[in-house]
Coordinates of C-alpha atoms in Angstrom, one line a residue:
M1 CA 52.5 11.3 64.8
H2 CA 53.6 8.9 63.2
I3 CA 57.7 8.5 61.4
I4 CA 57.2 6.1 58.5
T5 CA 60.1 5.9 56.5
I6 CA 60.9 4.5 52.6
D7 CA 63.9 3.6 50.5
F8 CA 62.5 5.9 47.8
I9 CA 59.4 7.7 47.3
S10 CA 57.4 5.8 44.8
F11 CA 55.8 9.5 44.3
F12 CA 53.0 8.7 45.0
S13 CA 50.7 6.0 46.2
Y14 CA 48.3 6.6 49.3
G15 CA 51.5 6.3 50.5
F16 CA 54.8 5.3 50.3
V17 CA 55.8 2.4 48.7
M18 CA 59.8 2.2 48.3
I19 CA 60.4 1.5 44.4
R20 CA 62.1 -1.9 44.5
A21 CA 64.6 -2.1 41.7
L22 CA 66.3 1.1 43.8
H23 CA 68.8 0.2 46.2
L24 CA 69.9 3.9 47.6
K25 CA 73.2 3.6 49.2
H26 CA 73.0 7.5 50.5
V27 CA 68.9 8.5 50.2
Y28 CA 66.3 7.6 53.3
I29 CA 63.2 9.7 54.0
C30 CA 62.1 9.9 56.0
F31 CA 58.4 11.6 57.1
L32 CA 56.3 12.8 59.2
I33 CA 53.3 11.8 58.7
S34 CA 50.1 12.4 60.9
F35 CA 47.5 10.2 61.6
A36 CA 45.1 11.4 58.9
F37 CA 47.2 9.8 56.6
F38 CA 45.7 7.0 58.2
I39 CA 42.0 8.6 58.7
D40 CA 40.6 10.7 56.0
P41 CA 38.0 13.1 58.1
S42 CA 34.8 11.9 56.0
S43 CA 34.6 16.2 55.5
Q44 CA 38.3 15.9 54.2
H45 CA 37.2 14.1 52.0
V46 CA 33.9 15.8 50.1
K47 CA 36.3 18.7 49.8
K48 CA 38.5 17.0 48.1
I49 CA 36.3 15.8 46.0
Q50 CA 34.4 19.1 45.2
M51 CA 38.0 20.4 44.4
R52 CA 39.1 18.1 42.4
E53 CA 35.7 18.6 40.1
K54 CA 36.4 22.0 40.1
V55 CA 39.6 22.0 39.2
R56 CA 38.4 19.2 36.3
E57 CA 36.0 22.2 35.2
M58 CA 39.3 24.3 35.1
F59 CA 40.6 21.6 32.3
Y60 CA 38.1 21.6 30.1
H61 CA 37.4 25.8 30.4
A62 CA 40.3 25.2 29.0
Y63 CA 40.5 22.9 26.8
D64 CA 37.5 22.8 24.9
N65 CA 38.5 26.4 24.4
Y66 CA 41.5 25.6 22.5
M67 CA 40.0 22.2 20.9
T68 CA 37.0 24.9 19.6
Y69 CA 38.6 27.2 18.9
A70 CA 42.7 27.2 18.7
F71 CA 43.3 23.6 16.6
P72 CA 45.1 22.2 15.9
H73 CA 48.0 25.1 16.3
D74 CA 49.9 24.6 19.2
E75 CA 48.5 27.6 21.4
L76 CA 45.1 29.5 22.8
K77 CA 44.5 33.1 22.3
P78 CA 41.6 32.7 25.1
I79 CA 40.0 37.0 25.2
T80 CA 40.1 36.8 21.5
K81 CA 39.2 33.3 21.0
S82 CA 41.7 32.7 18.0
F83 CA 45.4 30.8 18.2
T84 CA 49.2 31.7 17.7
D85 CA 52.0 29.5 16.2
S86 CA 53.4 29.9 19.1
L87 CA 56.5 26.7 18.7
S88 CA 59.1 29.5 16.8
E89 CA 58.5 31.7 19.5
L90 CA 59.3 30.0 23.0
G91 CA 62.4 31.0 24.6
N92 CA 63.0 33.3 21.0
L93 CA 62.5 37.0 23.2
K94 CA 63.8 38.4 19.8
L95 CA 61.4 37.0 17.7
E96 CA 63.6 36.2 14.7
H97 CA 64.0 34.2 11.9
L98 CA 59.7 33.2 12.6
P99 CA 58.3 30.9 9.7
A100 CA 56.3 32.1 7.1
D101 CA 54.1 29.3 6.3
Y102 CA 54.6 27.9 9.4
N103 CA 51.0 26.8 10.7
G104 CA 51.1 24.8 14.8
S105 CA 52.0 21.1 16.1
A106 CA 49.2 21.0 18.2
V107 CA 51.5 21.4 21.0
T108 CA 48.6 22.2 23.3
L109 CA 46.8 18.9 22.5
V110 CA 50.0 17.2 22.8
E111 CA 50.7 17.8 26.0
S112 CA 46.8 17.8 26.7
L113 CA 47.4 14.0 26.0
S114 CA 49.0 12.7 30.5
S115 CA 46.1 15.3 31.6
L116 CA 43.9 13.6 29.9
A117 CA 44.4 10.8 30.9
I118 CA 44.8 11.3 34.6
L119 CA 41.4 11.8 34.6
G120 CA 40.4 9.5 33.2
N121 CA 39.3 10.4 30.0
S122 CA 39.7 7.6 27.7
T123 CA 37.6 8.2 25.5
E124 CA 39.2 11.9 24.1
F125 CA 42.5 11.1 24.7
E126 CA 42.0 7.2 21.9
K127 CA 40.4 9.4 19.6
R128 CA 43.4 12.5 19.4
V129 CA 45.8 9.6 19.7
L130 CA 44.4 8.8 16.5
W131 CA 44.3 11.9 15.0
L132 CA 47.9 12.7 16.1
S133 CA 48.9 9.1 14.1
E134 CA 47.8 11.0 11.1
N135 CA 48.0 14.4 10.7
L136 CA 50.9 16.0 12.6
T137 CA 53.9 16.1 11.6
F138 CA 58.1 17.9 11.9
D139 CA 58.4 17.7 8.2
V140 CA 58.8 21.5 8.9
D141 CA 60.8 24.7 7.7
V142 CA 60.3 26.1 11.4
R143 CA 63.4 27.1 13.8
V144 CA 62.5 26.0 17.6
N145 CA 64.0 25.9 20.4
L146 CA 65.3 22.3 21.2
F147 CA 65.2 22.4 25.3
E148 CA 61.3 23.8 25.0
C149 CA 60.4 21.5 21.9
N150 CA 62.3 17.9 24.1
I151 CA 59.9 19.6 27.3
R152 CA 56.9 19.7 25.4
L153 CA 56.6 17.7 22.2
L154 CA 58.5 14.9 22.8
G155 CA 58.6 14.3 26.9
G156 CA 54.4 13.9 25.8
L157 CA 54.6 11.8 23.0
I158 CA 56.7 9.1 25.5
S159 CA 55.1 10.4 28.5
A160 CA 51.0 9.8 25.9
H161 CA 53.0 6.5 24.3
L162 CA 53.4 5.2 27.8
L163 CA 50.3 5.7 28.5
A164 CA 48.9 4.1 26.0
I165 CA 50.5 0.9 26.1
D166 CA 50.1 0.4 30.3
S167 CA 47.3 -2.2 29.8
T168 CA 46.6 -0.9 33.2
N169 CA 44.1 2.5 32.4
R170 CA 42.7 0.9 29.6
L171 CA 43.1 3.6 27.5
I172 CA 43.0 2.1 24.7
Q173 CA 40.7 0.5 22.8
G174 CA 41.0 -0.1 19.9
S175 CA 44.5 -1.0 18.2
Y176 CA 47.3 1.0 19.2
N177 CA 51.2 0.5 17.2
N178 CA 52.9 2.1 18.8
Q179 CA 52.1 6.0 16.7
L180 CA 53.7 8.5 18.5
L181 CA 56.5 7.1 19.2
R182 CA 57.1 6.8 15.6
L183 CA 56.0 10.0 15.3
A184 CA 58.6 10.5 18.8
E185 CA 61.5 9.0 17.5
D186 CA 61.0 10.8 13.7
L187 CA 62.0 14.4 16.7
G188 CA 64.0 13.5 18.3
N189 CA 65.9 12.1 15.0
R190 CA 66.0 16.1 14.1
F191 CA 67.0 16.6 17.0
L192 CA 70.5 14.9 16.6
P193 CA 72.3 17.8 13.8
A194 CA 71.8 20.5 17.5
F195 CA 74.6 17.5 19.3
E196 CA 77.4 18.3 16.4
T197 CA 80.3 20.2 18.5
P198 CA 83.3 20.4 19.6
T199 CA 82.3 19.9 22.7
G200 CA 79.4 18.0 22.4
L201 CA 77.2 20.7 23.4
P202 CA 73.6 21.2 21.7
Y203 CA 73.4 24.2 19.7
A204 CA 70.3 26.1 21.2
W205 CA 68.2 26.0 18.0
I206 CA 67.5 23.5 15.9
N207 CA 65.4 23.8 12.0
F208 CA 62.7 21.0 11.7
K209 CA 64.0 20.6 8.0
N210 CA 67.2 22.1 7.7
G211 CA 68.8 21.1 11.0
V212 CA 71.1 23.6 12.1
M213 CA 70.6 27.2 10.8
E214 CA 73.9 29.1 9.5
N215 CA 75.5 31.2 11.5
E216 CA 73.2 29.9 14.4
T217 CA 74.3 31.6 17.9
T218 CA 76.2 29.9 19.5
E219 CA 74.6 31.0 23.5
T220 CA 73.1 28.5 25.5
S221 CA 71.3 28.4 28.7
T222 CA 72.7 25.6 31.0
S223 CA 68.9 24.2 32.1
G224 CA 68.4 24.2 28.2
C225 CA 71.9 21.6 27.6
G226 CA 71.6 19.3 30.5
S227 CA 67.8 19.2 30.8
L228 CA 67.5 16.6 27.9
I229 CA 68.1 13.6 30.0
L230 CA 65.2 11.3 30.7
E231 CA 62.8 12.7 27.7
M232 CA 66.2 11.4 25.5
G233 CA 66.8 8.5 27.3
A234 CA 63.2 7.2 26.9
L235 CA 63.4 7.3 23.8
S236 CA 66.8 5.7 23.3
R237 CA 65.5 2.1 26.2
L238 CA 62.1 3.3 24.3
T239 CA 63.5 2.6 20.0
G240 CA 66.4 0.1 21.3
D241 CA 68.5 3.3 19.4
P242 CA 71.8 4.2 22.0
R243 CA 72.4 7.9 20.2
F244 CA 69.5 9.8 22.4
E245 CA 70.5 8.5 25.6
S246 CA 74.0 9.3 24.7
V247 CA 74.2 12.9 23.1
A248 CA 72.1 13.5 26.1
L249 CA 74.4 12.3 28.6
R250 CA 77.5 13.7 26.5
A251 CA 76.1 16.9 27.5
L252 CA 74.7 16.7 30.2
R253 CA 79.3 14.8 31.4
Q254 CA 80.5 18.3 29.3
L255 CA 78.2 20.9 31.9
W256 CA 79.9 19.4 34.8
R257 CA 83.1 19.8 34.2
M258 CA 82.8 22.6 33.7
R259 CA 81.9 23.4 36.9
S260 CA 83.9 25.6 39.2
S261 CA 85.4 24.6 42.3
L262 CA 82.6 25.7 44.3
D263 CA 80.8 22.5 42.1
L264 CA 79.3 25.7 40.5
L265 CA 77.6 26.4 37.2
G266 CA 77.1 29.2 35.7
T267 CA 73.4 30.3 33.6
T268 CA 74.9 30.5 30.1
L269 CA 78.0 29.3 27.8
D270 CA 79.4 28.9 24.0
V271 CA 78.1 25.8 23.0
V272 CA 81.5 25.6 20.3
T273 CA 84.1 27.5 23.1
G274 CA 83.0 25.6 26.0
E275 CA 82.7 28.5 27.2
W276 CA 80.5 30.5 30.4
L277 CA 79.1 33.5 29.1
E278 CA 77.4 34.3 32.5
Y279 CA 78.8 33.7 36.5
S280 CA 76.3 34.0 38.3
S281 CA 73.6 31.5 38.8
G282 CA 70.6 30.4 41.1
I283 CA 68.2 28.1 40.9
G284 CA 65.6 29.9 38.9
A285 CA 65.3 30.2 34.7
G286 CA 68.5 29.4 33.0
V287 CA 69.4 26.3 35.5
D288 CA 66.5 25.3 37.2
S289 CA 65.9 22.4 36.0
F290 CA 69.6 20.6 35.5
Y291 CA 69.0 19.7 39.1
E292 CA 65.8 18.9 38.6
Y293 CA 67.1 16.2 36.0
L294 CA 70.3 14.8 37.7
M295 CA 67.6 13.6 40.3
K296 CA 64.7 12.5 38.4
A297 CA 68.0 10.6 36.1
Y298 CA 69.3 9.1 38.8
I299 CA 65.4 7.7 39.8
L300 CA 64.4 6.9 36.2
F301 CA 67.9 5.1 35.1
G302 CA 69.5 4.2 38.7
K303 CA 72.6 4.8 37.2
E304 CA 74.9 5.8 40.3
D305 CA 76.9 9.2 38.1
Y306 CA 74.0 11.2 38.3
W307 CA 73.7 10.8 42.6
R308 CA 77.8 11.5 42.6
M309 CA 76.3 14.8 40.5
F310 CA 73.1 15.8 42.0
R311 CA 74.2 15.6 45.6
S312 CA 77.7 17.3 45.5
A313 CA 75.6 20.0 42.7
Y314 CA 72.8 20.2 45.6
L315 CA 74.8 20.6 48.5
A316 CA 76.5 23.5 47.3
S317 CA 73.4 25.2 46.2
Q318 CA 72.5 25.0 49.8
K319 CA 75.7 26.4 51.1
Y320 CA 75.9 28.9 48.5
F321 CA 72.4 30.0 47.2
R322 CA 70.5 29.4 50.4
Y323 CA 69.8 33.0 53.0
G324 CA 67.6 31.7 56.0
P325 CA 64.3 30.6 53.8
W326 CA 65.3 31.9 50.6
Y327 CA 66.7 31.1 47.4
H328 CA 69.8 33.8 46.4
E329 CA 71.6 33.6 43.2
A330 CA 76.2 33.6 43.2
N331 CA 79.2 34.3 41.7
M332 CA 79.7 30.2 40.2
W333 CA 84.0 31.7 40.9
S334 CA 83.8 33.2 44.1
G335 CA 80.0 31.9 46.2
K336 CA 79.6 35.9 47.2
P337 CA 75.9 36.6 46.5
T338 CA 75.0 38.4 43.1
Y339 CA 71.5 38.7 42.1
W340 CA 68.9 39.0 46.0
Q341 CA 65.6 38.5 44.5
L342 CA 62.7 35.8 43.9
T343 CA 61.9 33.9 40.8
S344 CA 57.8 32.0 40.1
L345 CA 59.8 29.7 38.0
Q346 CA 62.1 29.1 41.8
A347 CA 58.3 27.3 43.1
F348 CA 59.8 24.0 41.6
W349 CA 62.8 23.7 43.9
P350 CA 60.3 22.2 47.8
G351 CA 58.4 19.9 45.0
L352 CA 62.0 18.3 44.7
Q353 CA 63.1 18.7 48.6
V354 CA 60.8 16.8 48.7
L355 CA 62.3 13.9 46.7
V356 CA 65.7 13.7 48.5
G357 CA 63.5 14.0 52.4
D358 CA 64.6 17.3 53.0
V359 CA 61.0 17.9 53.7
A360 CA 62.3 20.4 56.5
A361 CA 63.6 22.6 54.4
A362 CA 60.2 22.5 51.7
N363 CA 57.4 23.1 53.7
S364 CA 59.9 27.2 54.6
L365 CA 60.7 28.0 51.2
H366 CA 57.1 27.0 49.9
R367 CA 55.1 28.4 53.2
E368 CA 57.8 31.9 51.3
F369 CA 56.2 31.5 48.0
F370 CA 52.6 30.2 49.0
H371 CA 53.2 34.4 51.5
A372 CA 54.3 35.8 48.5
W373 CA 51.5 34.8 46.5
E374 CA 48.2 35.2 49.1
K375 CA 49.5 38.8 49.0
F376 CA 49.4 39.6 45.0
G377 CA 47.0 36.9 44.5
V378 CA 49.6 34.7 42.0
I379 CA 52.8 34.7 42.0
P380 CA 55.3 37.6 39.8
E381 CA 58.2 36.3 37.2
R382 CA 61.0 38.4 39.6
Y383 CA 60.4 40.0 42.8
L384 CA 63.5 41.8 44.0
L385 CA 64.1 41.3 47.4
D386 CA 66.7 43.3 48.8
H387 CA 64.4 46.2 47.6
Q388 CA 61.2 44.5 48.3
M389 CA 59.7 45.8 45.0
I390 CA 57.8 43.6 41.6
H391 CA 60.5 43.6 39.3
P392 CA 59.1 46.9 36.8
T393 CA 59.5 45.3 33.7
E394 CA 58.7 41.5 34.9
R395 CA 55.3 42.0 36.4
Y396 CA 53.3 39.2 34.6
Y397 CA 52.5 35.4 36.2
P398 CA 52.0 33.2 33.1
L399 CA 50.4 30.2 35.0
R400 CA 53.0 29.4 35.7
P401 CA 52.2 25.4 37.6
E402 CA 55.8 26.0 39.8
L403 CA 54.1 26.2 43.4
A404 CA 51.4 23.6 43.0
E405 CA 53.8 21.2 42.0
S406 CA 55.6 21.6 45.0
T407 CA 52.1 21.8 47.3
F408 CA 51.0 18.7 45.1
Y409 CA 54.8 17.1 46.6
L410 CA 54.2 18.5 49.5
Y411 CA 50.9 17.3 51.0
Q412 CA 52.0 13.1 49.2
A413 CA 55.6 13.6 51.4
T414 CA 53.2 15.0 55.2
K415 CA 49.6 14.2 54.5
D416 CA 49.3 17.5 56.1
P417 CA 45.8 19.4 54.9
W418 CA 46.8 23.2 55.7
Y419 CA 49.2 21.9 52.0
L420 CA 45.1 21.1 50.7
D421 CA 44.4 24.8 52.1
V422 CA 47.1 26.5 49.8
G423 CA 45.0 24.4 46.5
E424 CA 42.1 25.7 47.5
A425 CA 43.1 29.0 47.6
M426 CA 45.2 28.3 44.0
V427 CA 42.3 27.0 42.2
K428 CA 40.1 30.7 43.5
S429 CA 42.1 32.8 42.4
L430 CA 43.1 31.5 39.1
N431 CA 39.1 31.3 38.3
R432 CA 39.2 34.5 39.8
Y433 CA 41.4 37.1 38.0
T434 CA 42.7 34.6 35.1
K435 CA 39.6 32.9 33.8
V436 CA 37.8 34.0 30.6
A437 CA 35.4 33.4 28.5
G438 CA 37.6 31.8 26.3
G439 CA 39.4 29.8 28.4
F440 CA 42.7 31.3 30.6
A441 CA 44.8 34.1 30.5
S442 CA 48.1 34.8 31.6
V443 CA 48.4 37.9 34.0
R444 CA 50.8 40.9 32.3
D445 CA 51.0 42.9 35.8
V446 CA 49.8 41.6 38.7
T447 CA 49.9 44.9 40.5
T448 CA 46.4 45.4 38.2
M449 CA 45.4 41.9 37.0
Q450 CA 45.6 43.3 33.7
L451 CA 45.6 40.2 31.4
E452 CA 47.4 39.4 28.0
D453 CA 45.5 36.8 25.3
H454 CA 47.4 33.5 26.0
Q455 CA 46.7 30.5 26.9
H456 CA 50.5 28.5 27.9
S457 CA 49.7 25.5 26.8
F458 CA 51.9 24.3 29.9
F459 CA 48.8 25.2 32.3
L460 CA 47.0 22.2 30.5
A461 CA 50.1 19.9 31.1
E462 CA 50.6 21.6 34.9
T463 CA 48.9 23.9 36.1
C464 CA 45.7 21.6 35.6
K465 CA 47.5 18.5 36.5
Y466 CA 48.9 19.3 39.7
L467 CA 46.1 20.7 41.4
Y468 CA 44.0 17.7 40.1
L469 CA 46.8 15.1 41.5
L470 CA 46.9 17.3 44.7
F471 CA 43.2 16.7 45.4
D472 CA 43.3 13.1 44.0
D473 CA 46.2 11.1 43.3
S474 CA 44.2 7.7 42.6
F475 CA 46.1 7.5 39.3
V476 CA 49.8 7.6 40.6
A477 CA 48.6 5.0 43.1
K478 CA 48.8 2.4 40.2
R479 CA 52.3 3.1 39.2
N480 CA 55.8 5.0 39.6
Y481 CA 56.3 7.7 37.4
V482 CA 59.0 10.3 38.0
F483 CA 56.6 13.2 36.3
T484 CA 60.0 15.7 33.8
T485 CA 60.3 19.2 34.0
E486 CA 56.9 19.9 32.5
G487 CA 54.8 17.1 34.0
H488 CA 54.4 14.1 31.6
P489 CA 54.8 11.3 33.3
I490 CA 57.2 8.5 32.9
H491 CA 57.0 5.3 34.0
V492 CA 60.6 3.7 36.5
M493 CA 60.5 0.5 35.3
S494 CA 63.1 -2.2 37.0
S495 CA 64.2 -2.9 33.1
W496 CA 66.2 0.5 32.3
H497 CA 68.3 0.2 35.9
E498 CA 71.8 -1.1 36.6
K499 CA 72.6 -3.3 38.1
L500 CA 73.6 -2.4 42.0
P501 CA 76.4 -4.4 43.6
E502 CA 75.5 -5.5 46.6
S503 CA 78.0 -4.4 48.4
Y504 CA 75.8 -1.5 48.6
F505 CA 73.9 -3.3 51.8
S506 CA 76.6 -4.3 53.8
G507 CA 77.6 -0.4 54.0
N508 CA 75.1 0.4 55.8
W509 CA 73.9 -2.2 58.8
T510 CA 72.7 0.1 61.8
V511 CA 73.1 -1.4 65.3
S512 CA 70.7 0.3 68.3
K513 CA 71.9 2.9 71.0
S514 CA 69.0 -0.1 73.2
G515 CA 70.8 -2.9 71.6
E516 CA 66.7 -4.2 70.4
W517 CA 67.9 -3.8 66.5
E518 CA 68.7 -7.5 65.2
S519 CA 71.9 -8.6 64.3
G520 CA 73.3 -7.5 60.4
A521 CA 70.3 -5.8 60.2
S522 CA 70.6 -2.6 58.1
A523 CA 68.6 0.6 58.3
L524 CA 67.9 0.5 54.2
S525 CA 66.9 -3.7 54.5
M526 CA 65.3 -2.9 57.3
K527 CA 62.8 0.0 55.3
V528 CA 63.2 2.3 58.2
C529 CA 65.0 5.5 58.7
P530 CA 68.4 5.1 60.6
S531 CA 67.6 8.2 62.6
I532 CA 64.4 6.7 65.1
A533 CA 61.8 4.9 63.4
P534 CA 58.5 3.9 65.6
N535 CA 58.4 -0.4 66.6
S536 CA 56.8 -1.9 64.8
R537 CA 54.7 -4.6 67.4
F538 CA 54.9 -1.3 70.6
T539 CA 54.0 2.1 68.2
E540 CA 55.3 4.3 71.8
Q541 CA 59.1 2.9 71.4
H542 CA 61.4 4.2 68.5
R543 CA 64.9 2.6 67.8
E544 CA 67.2 5.6 67.3
S545 CA 70.5 4.8 65.1
V546 CA 73.7 5.0 67.4
C547 CA 75.9 7.6 65.4
H548 CA 72.6 10.1 66.2
V549 CA 73.2 13.2 67.7
P550 CA 70.4 15.7 66.6
D551 CA 71.0 19.5 66.6
Q552 CA 70.7 21.5 69.9
K553 CA 67.5 23.6 67.7
I554 CA 64.7 22.5 66.1
D555 CA 64.7 23.9 63.4
H556 CA 68.7 23.2 62.7
R557 CA 69.4 27.3 63.2
C558 CA 72.8 28.3 64.5
W559 CA 75.7 30.4 65.2
S560 CA 78.1 27.9 65.0
N561 CA 79.1 23.7 64.7
R562 CA 79.1 23.4 68.2
E563 CA 75.2 23.5 67.6
C564 CA 75.0 21.1 65.7
G565 CA 74.6 17.1 65.9
V566 CA 76.2 14.0 64.2
D567 CA 74.4 13.6 60.6
A568 CA 72.6 10.2 61.6
T569 CA 72.4 8.3 57.5
T570 CA 76.3 9.3 57.6
C571 CA 77.7 9.4 61.1
R572 CA 79.4 12.5 59.3
Q573 CA 79.6 16.0 62.0
R574 CA 77.1 19.2 60.8
S575 CA 78.9 21.9 60.2
C576 CA 77.2 25.9 60.4
S577 CA 76.9 27.1 57.1
E578 CA 77.2 30.0 55.7
A579 CA 72.9 31.1 56.0
G580 CA 72.9 30.1 59.9
F581 CA 71.8 26.2 59.5
C582 CA 73.6 23.3 60.2
G583 CA 73.7 20.6 57.7
L584 CA 76.5 17.9 55.4
W585 CA 78.6 21.4 54.0

């Protein structure tokens, strides 16, 4: 076994490349990587190529049918080979205020652009960029969900713009004059009225043409107003207009001020009064991307505030939500469990844990989700852990990408070929249960595999993309990227980062128990894990941080604090949580 350490994950090179613009004070990521990381056996290499091509076929089966039967409408109905203009329906469970003459915004096409780039189809990418620049308009009378439009349309346009101007990809052969960025700026300007509330928290719904409607609902979710900073922040950096990042950051900080003394947040709230409406919270629907965007905003923008918020929120989630490998929901004020359930959206969590460096915990939860996938063929939307049964009204699987996403991250972190087997099993299931002549259909009931006539745009934006990257990561090996919650890659650029003080180095001096390390060398400056790292010249020798005391059990389980050691990075005593795991609680 070899140990590779980095200052931060550069997401996905052949191996890992540190993000040089970041000098992290708190985070060290140490990954155990098998020798297969360096030597890819020919049989495995051939298998990866075969699986990559199967995923490519999946993408184009979905994409070509959309372009044939649904474009320029929003999404494809693959069973009847027709279309749905679903933008106004996203997040709209009661189907209220539906427009009479809305004819779509080509949502699936916008969502597909970055996937086309990753698959290397520069011809189709350039052709569709030209079409969007000449035909797409947001000057339409339609009420839409701010969160959904932000992650799908704004994120898709910004990502495609960055890919279009990246000379290393050579996706545009003709002239490109920032048309996608102008569309994104126009869309961002239409978002701004939603933030005009007493709290700074945005309305969940906005009309593209008329702003906030009269008597609009004031209820929104934590993820709905706390997961805007990546796209809005990137828009400000690209346009030079600070308003977009400013309103998103104000909303995020206001949300954080509303947390409980346990550093927990609820699920729904009122944007006018600033009062919580739903106190139960977890890592799933309504909250999930709030955690994700705190961490990813820190990577993308380098602002210390994001890390401080994320660290506190993550530790609280581990203390109050985790039970063995699973995560239940808990009351934000008391921390006591409320709902014991698995939801398909929770499957993103292992991928986020990889970015933090908590790979052991990520692997543990990921395996449980894959066991559920194997049991049902796909993952049901909600499974009641306390009753060991599928939720009676949420038996569906809408082609969600979260398990594929976490599988991709974990394979990048470990290079364990088992994750390739997971990806292969997912590809087989999707083709077996959801593929129809007109595309890929959602599953209405996982117990019968009855299908629903809907191919969600995120199947092309995320599900196919992450499966493709699992088997071929050559695209992301070129640059450092942050993937939005909708799977759209955004370049990590040093020019977007705040300058960090030199003191970030001096506080990280690490000495060796054997006394072999050079004087004044730190774990950060040497790019090695402070816990344990191989000697660069003698691989059989290892260096260990002077303060490190390992937990008594290798799986970190415990009954009392006495079974927990001393953390190698912070030199703090680890403690035993209520769930029975050692950590920095």
